Amino acid sequence: MKKIMLMFAMLVTSFAMQAQTKFHDAEAQEAFGNVKSISVSVMGQSQTFTFDESGKLISGPLSDVVYDADGYIKTAKLEMMGQKVAVEYKWENGKVVGTTVEAMGQKISSTRTFNDKGATDKETVNVGGQTMETPYTDYKYDDKGNWISRKSSMMGQTMEQTRTIEYFN
């Protein structure tokens, strides 16, 4: 009987711990706070990420998400140009500092540095030994401190990226 009670207690504890998990999916998109959705637009293309109140992604271009014990994304599949590619995330201090993507037989890695407000200052992408740096500038922020507009420069072309962020009350 003791064994049954001990097994039951362990089972209940593990379910209670799962229910209390705080997910950090919005942070993977550089958004902080009680984020309900993020709609991103760049060069006429848009994507929307929707989150539940625990911070877990419930709709968007990611699938097959695997989390660590603290609710941070370790790996996921990303919908990209009609196919799903594997993405591995590297986190430090609550921010994604790097990703590795396996696409079309290539390993593509990126690293990020951040400005004083915690937004990406520069992203360096490495494809087959070739590196390309993308600086991000001209940030505009909402009243919660999340960026809603920024510019990047890649191969001589400047692009503006905008976001609309909706929050839970």
Tab-separated table of N, CA, C and O in Angstrom, residues 88-167:
chain	number	residue	atom	x	y	z
A	88	GLU	N	17.421	24.674	-33.770
A	88	GLU	CA	17.914	24.462	-32.410
A	88	GLU	C	18.217	25.837	-31.822
A	88	GLU	O	18.827	26.682	-32.478
A	89	TYR	N	17.773	26.065	-30.584
A	89	TYR	CA	17.913	27.363	-29.936
A	89	TYR	C	18.983	27.324	-28.854
A	89	TYR	O	19.079	26.355	-28.108
A	90	LYS	N	19.761	28.418	-28.754
A	90	LYS	CA	20.728	28.584	-27.671
A	90	LYS	C	20.301	29.817	-26.873
A	90	LYS	O	20.163	30.906	-27.435
A	91	TRP	N	20.069	29.625	-25.572
A	91	TRP	CA	19.584	30.675	-24.688
A	91	TRP	C	20.653	31.086	-23.685
A	91	TRP	O	21.402	30.247	-23.195
A	92	GLU	N	20.688	32.398	-23.352
A	92	GLU	CA	21.490	32.914	-22.251
A	92	GLU	C	20.725	34.065	-21.623
A	92	GLU	O	20.261	34.962	-22.336
A	93	ASN	N	20.576	34.029	-20.317
A	93	ASN	CA	19.906	35.111	-19.572
A	93	ASN	C	18.529	35.461	-20.136
A	93	ASN	O	18.180	36.642	-20.247
A	94	GLY	N	17.749	34.447	-20.535
A	94	GLY	CA	16.390	34.674	-21.005
A	94	GLY	C	16.279	35.197	-22.428
A	94	GLY	O	15.205	35.638	-22.838
A	95	LYS	N	17.370	35.138	-23.192
A	95	LYS	CA	17.348	35.611	-24.583
A	95	LYS	C	17.928	34.541	-25.501
A	95	LYS	O	18.845	33.814	-25.126
A	96	VAL	N	17.406	34.475	-26.715
A	96	VAL	CA	17.980	33.589	-27.726
A	96	VAL	C	19.231	34.272	-28.254
A	96	VAL	O	19.161	35.329	-28.874
A	97	VAL	N	20.391	33.679	-27.981
A	97	VAL	CA	21.657	34.253	-28.441
A	97	VAL	C	22.162	33.579	-29.706
A	97	VAL	O	23.107	34.048	-30.334
A	98	GLY	N	21.505	32.480	-30.086
A	98	GLY	CA	21.914	31.798	-31.299
A	98	GLY	C	20.919	30.739	-31.719
A	98	GLY	O	20.148	30.233	-30.896
A	99	THR	N	20.926	30.445	-33.004
A	99	THR	CA	20.100	29.356	-33.542
A	99	THR	C	20.931	28.591	-34.564
A	99	THR	O	21.869	29.127	-35.160
A	100	THR	N	20.556	27.334	-34.752
A	100	THR	CA	21.134	26.515	-35.808
A	100	THR	C	19.971	25.903	-36.572
A	100	THR	O	19.064	25.337	-35.977
A	101	VAL	N	20.003	26.055	-37.893
A	101	VAL	CA	18.944	25.539	-38.761
A	101	VAL	C	19.565	24.554	-39.730
A	101	VAL	O	20.625	24.814	-40.303
A	102	GLU	N	18.907	23.415	-39.912
A	102	GLU	CA	19.316	22.443	-40.923
A	102	GLU	C	18.324	22.559	-42.070
A	102	GLU	O	17.152	22.249	-41.908
A	103	ALA	N	18.800	23.062	-43.217
A	103	ALA	CA	17.909	23.252	-44.364
A	103	ALA	C	18.640	22.891	-45.647
A	103	ALA	O	19.753	23.358	-45.889
A	104	MET	N	18.010	22.092	-46.477
A	104	MET	CA	18.543	21.698	-47.779
A	104	MET	C	19.986	21.197	-47.684
A	104	MET	O	20.844	21.567	-48.479
A	105	GLY	N	20.262	20.387	-46.659
A	105	GLY	CA	21.589	19.809	-46.495
A	105	GLY	C	22.624	20.774	-45.968
A	105	GLY	O	23.803	20.438	-45.888
A	106	GLN	N	22.227	21.975	-45.617
A	106	GLN	CA	23.145	22.993	-45.099
A	106	GLN	C	22.860	23.253	-43.626
A	106	GLN	O	21.712	23.247	-43.199
A	107	LYS	N	23.911	23.514	-42.888
A	107	LYS	CA	23.765	23.951	-41.498
A	107	LYS	C	23.973	25.463	-41.500
A	107	LYS	O	25.002	25.962	-41.922
A	108	ILE	N	22.944	26.178	-41.036
A	108	ILE	CA	22.978	27.634	-40.989
A	108	ILE	C	22.917	28.031	-39.517
A	108	ILE	O	21.952	27.700	-38.831
A	109	SER	N	23.955	28.720	-39.055
A	109	SER	CA	23.955	29.142	-37.652
A	109	SER	C	23.930	30.656	-37.574
A	109	SER	O	24.403	31.347	-38.471
A	110	SER	N	23.332	31.151	-36.501
A	110	SER	CA	23.294	32.594	-36.289
A	110	SER	C	23.605	32.892	-34.834
A	110	SER	O	23.331	32.077	-33.949
A	111	THR	N	24.190	34.065	-34.608
A	111	THR	CA	24.423	34.556	-33.257
A	111	THR	C	23.922	35.988	-33.192
A	111	THR	O	23.907	36.698	-34.202
A	112	ARG	N	23.493	36.399	-32.000
A	112	ARG	CA	22.931	37.741	-31.814
A	112	ARG	C	23.664	38.472	-30.700
A	112	ARG	O	24.060	37.865	-29.708
A	113	THR	N	23.784	39.783	-30.876
A	113	THR	CA	24.186	40.667	-29.789
A	113	THR	C	23.018	41.612	-29.551
A	113	THR	O	22.172	41.788	-30.430
A	114	PHE	N	22.977	42.235	-28.364
A	114	PHE	CA	21.805	43.001	-27.964
A	114	PHE	C	22.151	44.427	-27.588
A	114	PHE	O	23.248	44.712	-27.107
A	115	ASN	N	21.175	45.334	-27.773
A	115	ASN	CA	21.347	46.728	-27.370
A	115	ASN	C	20.992	46.876	-25.889
A	115	ASN	O	20.628	45.891	-25.223
A	116	ASP	N	21.059	48.085	-25.371
A	116	ASP	CA	20.805	48.310	-23.947
A	116	ASP	C	19.355	48.083	-23.530
A	116	ASP	O	19.056	47.972	-22.349
A	117	LYS	N	18.428	47.982	-24.497
A	117	LYS	CA	17.022	47.688	-24.170
A	117	LYS	C	16.699	46.204	-24.337
A	117	LYS	O	15.557	45.790	-24.196
A	118	GLY	N	17.712	45.402	-24.697
A	118	GLY	CA	17.522	43.956	-24.818
A	118	GLY	C	17.090	43.481	-26.189
A	118	GLY	O	16.835	42.295	-26.389
A	119	ALA	N	17.002	44.379	-27.169
A	119	ALA	CA	16.633	43.993	-28.541
A	119	ALA	C	17.905	43.666	-29.332
A	119	ALA	O	18.994	44.130	-28.998
A	120	THR	N	17.756	42.876	-30.378
A	120	THR	CA	18.910	42.488	-31.185
A	120	THR	C	19.568	43.717	-31.812
A	120	THR	O	18.922	44.501	-32.493
A	121	ASP	N	20.847	43.841	-31.573
A	121	ASP	CA	21.655	44.920	-32.119
A	121	ASP	C	22.252	44.492	-33.464
A	121	ASP	O	22.285	45.260	-34.425
A	122	LYS	N	22.701	43.225	-33.498
A	122	LYS	CA	23.324	42.683	-34.702
A	122	LYS	C	23.145	41.178	-34.714
A	122	LYS	O	23.229	40.521	-33.673
A	123	GLU	N	22.891	40.628	-35.899
A	123	GLU	CA	22.806	39.184	-36.065
A	123	GLU	C	23.847	38.775	-37.101
A	123	GLU	O	23.942	39.371	-38.171
A	124	THR	N	24.637	37.772	-36.752
A	124	THR	CA	25.654	37.247	-37.654
A	124	THR	C	25.224	35.856	-38.081
A	124	THR	O	24.988	34.989	-37.240
A	125	VAL	N	25.106	35.651	-39.385
A	125	VAL	CA	24.668	34.363	-39.936
A	125	VAL	C	25.846	33.713	-40.646
A	125	VAL	O	26.557	34.370	-41.412
A	126	ASN	N	26.035	32.425	-40.397
A	126	ASN	CA	27.108	31.662	-41.024
A	126	ASN	C	26.484	30.537	-41.847
A	126	ASN	O	25.791	29.681	-41.306
A	127	VAL	N	26.733	30.563	-43.160
A	127	VAL	CA	26.252	29.520	-44.063
A	127	VAL	C	27.464	28.942	-44.773
A	127	VAL	O	28.089	29.623	-45.591
A	128	GLY	N	27.817	27.710	-44.438
A	128	GLY	CA	28.936	27.056	-45.105
A	128	GLY	C	30.249	27.820	-45.024
A	128	GLY	O	31.017	27.838	-45.981
A	129	GLY	N	30.504	28.480	-43.890
A	129	GLY	CA	31.744	29.220	-43.722
A	129	GLY	C	31.680	30.665	-44.181
A	129	GLY	O	32.589	31.445	-43.926
A	130	GLN	N	30.631	31.047	-44.864
A	130	GLN	CA	30.429	32.434	-45.287
A	130	GLN	C	29.600	33.147	-44.227
A	130	GLN	O	28.531	32.664	-43.852
A	131	THR	N	30.088	34.288	-43.736
A	131	THR	CA	29.343	35.018	-42.724
A	131	THR	C	28.776	36.318	-43.286
A	131	THR	O	29.356	36.924	-44.186
A	132	MET	N	27.623	36.667	-42.753
A	132	MET	CA	26.950	37.900	-43.141
A	132	MET	C	26.402	38.541	-41.866
A	132	MET	O	25.734	37.871	-41.074
A	133	GLU	N	26.699	39.822	-41.678
A	133	GLU	CA	26.210	40.542	-40.508
A	133	GLU	C	25.035	41.423	-40.889
A	133	GLU	O	25.069	42.100	-41.913
A	134	THR	N	24.007	41.389	-40.048
A	134	THR	CA	22.836	42.238	-40.243
A	134	THR	C	22.674	43.114	-39.012
A	134	THR	O	22.318	42.619	-37.939
A	135	PRO	N	22.954	44.420	-39.144
A	135	PRO	CA	22.705	45.325	-38.021
A	135	PRO	C	21.229	45.737	-37.993
A	135	PRO	O	20.591	45.844	-39.045
A	136	TYR	N	20.694	45.948	-36.796
A	136	TYR	CA	19.319	46.422	-36.619
A	136	TYR	C	19.380	47.807	-35.976
A	136	TYR	O	20.088	48.006	-34.990
A	137	THR	N	18.634	48.759	-36.543
A	137	THR	CA	18.687	50.153	-36.087
A	137	THR	C	17.288	50.757	-36.069
A	137	THR	O	16.317	50.120	-36.474
A	138	ASP	N	17.224	52.019	-35.673
A	138	ASP	CA	16.001	52.823	-35.709
A	138	ASP	C	14.818	52.140	-35.026
A	138	ASP	O	13.709	52.096	-35.555
A	139	TYR	N	15.057	51.616	-33.847
A	139	TYR	CA	14.004	50.938	-33.093
A	139	TYR	C	12.951	51.924	-32.600
A	139	TYR	O	13.268	53.035	-32.192
A	140	LYS	N	11.692	51.464	-32.614
A	140	LYS	CA	10.581	52.140	-31.945
A	140	LYS	C	9.972	51.097	-31.012
A	140	LYS	O	9.874	49.922	-31.358
A	141	TYR	N	9.539	51.566	-29.816
A	141	TYR	CA	9.049	50.657	-28.784
A	141	TYR	C	7.624	51.009	-28.383
A	141	TYR	O	7.213	52.161	-28.467
A	142	ASP	N	6.880	49.990	-27.918
A	142	ASP	CA	5.540	50.244	-27.384
A	142	ASP	C	5.659	50.638	-25.912
A	142	ASP	O	6.765	50.693	-25.359
A	143	ASP	N	4.523	50.895	-25.268
A	143	ASP	CA	4.556	51.345	-23.870
A	143	ASP	C	4.960	50.246	-22.887
A	143	ASP	O	5.199	50.519	-21.717
A	144	LYS	N	5.077	48.999	-23.352
A	144	LYS	CA	5.540	47.895	-22.501
A	144	LYS	C	7.044	47.643	-22.666
A	144	LYS	O	7.605	46.762	-22.035
A	145	GLY	N	7.684	48.393	-23.592
A	145	GLY	CA	9.123	48.259	-23.800
A	145	GLY	C	9.521	47.261	-24.872
A	145	GLY	O	10.711	46.995	-25.060
A	146	ASN	N	8.555	46.701	-25.598
A	146	ASN	CA	8.859	45.779	-26.695
A	146	ASN	C	8.961	46.559	-28.002
A	146	ASN	O	8.204	47.496	-28.230
A	147	TRP	N	9.882	46.129	-28.857
A	147	TRP	CA	10.035	46.855	-30.119
A	147	TRP	C	8.856	46.571	-31.049
A	147	TRP	O	8.344	45.459	-31.091
A	148	ILE	N	8.445	47.603	-31.775
A	148	ILE	CA	7.335	47.478	-32.725
A	148	ILE	C	7.760	47.876	-34.143
A	148	ILE	O	7.024	47.655	-35.093
A	149	SER	N	8.963	48.431	-34.263
A	149	SER	CA	9.488	48.781	-35.582
A	149	SER	C	11.009	48.824	-35.493
A	149	SER	O	11.563	49.287	-34.487
A	150	ARG	N	11.661	48.316	-36.536
A	150	ARG	CA	13.117	48.403	-36.615
A	150	ARG	C	13.530	48.295	-38.073
A	150	ARG	O	12.769	47.836	-38.916
A	151	LYS	N	14.748	48.730	-38.351
A	151	LYS	CA	15.288	48.638	-39.700
A	151	LYS	C	16.519	47.750	-39.682
A	151	LYS	O	17.248	47.701	-38.693
A	152	SER	N	16.715	47.057	-40.795
A	152	SER	CA	17.917	46.250	-40.952
A	152	SER	C	18.487	46.519	-42.335
A	152	SER	O	17.778	46.959	-43.247
A	153	SER	N	19.752	46.258	-42.461
A	153	SER	CA	20.431	46.462	-43.733
A	153	SER	C	21.117	45.163	-44.114
A	153	SER	O	21.894	44.612	-43.336
A	154	MET	N	20.785	44.666	-45.302
A	154	MET	CA	21.366	43.414	-45.772
A	154	MET	C	21.704	43.558	-47.253
A	154	MET	O	20.852	43.932	-48.050
A	155	MET	N	22.960	43.310	-47.576
A	155	MET	CA	23.446	43.375	-48.956
A	155	MET	C	23.055	44.697	-49.625
A	155	MET	O	22.585	44.728	-50.755
A	156	GLY	N	23.209	45.789	-48.882
A	156	GLY	CA	22.967	47.117	-49.415
A	156	GLY	C	21.514	47.546	-49.452
A	156	GLY	O	21.201	48.645	-49.895
A	157	GLN	N	20.609	46.699	-49.009
A	157	GLN	CA	19.190	47.035	-49.022
A	157	GLN	C	18.693	47.225	-47.591
A	157	GLN	O	18.944	46.395	-46.721
A	158	THR	N	17.984	48.333	-47.351
A	158	THR	CA	17.401	48.590	-46.042
A	158	THR	C	15.957	48.112	-46.035
A	158	THR	O	15.208	48.375	-46.963
A	159	MET	N	15.614	47.382	-44.977
A	159	MET	CA	14.258	46.852	-44.825
A	159	MET	C	13.695	47.277	-43.483
A	159	MET	O	14.439	47.344	-42.508
A	160	GLU	N	12.399	47.538	-43.447
A	160	GLU	CA	11.738	47.834	-42.181
A	160	GLU	C	10.902	46.636	-41.772
A	160	GLU	O	10.194	46.044	-42.584
A	161	GLN	N	11.002	46.295	-40.503
A	161	GLN	CA	10.217	45.214	-39.925
A	161	GLN	C	9.313	45.840	-38.882
A	161	GLN	O	9.778	46.610	-38.037
A	162	THR	N	8.012	45.539	-38.939
A	162	THR	CA	7.067	46.086	-37.971
A	162	THR	C	6.356	44.949	-37.245
A	162	THR	O	6.223	43.844	-37.787
A	163	ARG	N	5.923	45.231	-36.026
A	163	ARG	CA	5.186	44.247	-35.234
A	163	ARG	C	4.010	44.923	-34.545
A	163	ARG	O	4.105	46.068	-34.105
A	164	THR	N	2.928	44.170	-34.445
A	164	THR	CA	1.805	44.556	-33.615
A	164	THR	C	1.735	43.517	-32.506
A	164	THR	O	1.667	42.319	-32.788
A	165	ILE	N	1.786	43.980	-31.274
A	165	ILE	CA	1.793	43.076	-30.134
A	165	ILE	C	0.530	43.303	-29.317
A	165	ILE	O	0.210	44.423	-28.948
A	166	GLU	N	-0.187	42.221	-29.058
A	166	GLU	CA	-1.389	42.262	-28.217
A	166	GLU	C	-1.057	41.576	-26.904
A	166	GLU	O	-0.379	40.545	-26.889
A	167	TYR	N	-1.524	42.144	-25.798
A	167	TYR	CA	-1.221	41.636	-24.465
A	167	TYR	C	-2.485	41.135	-23.774
A	167	TYR	O	-3.591	41.619	-24.019
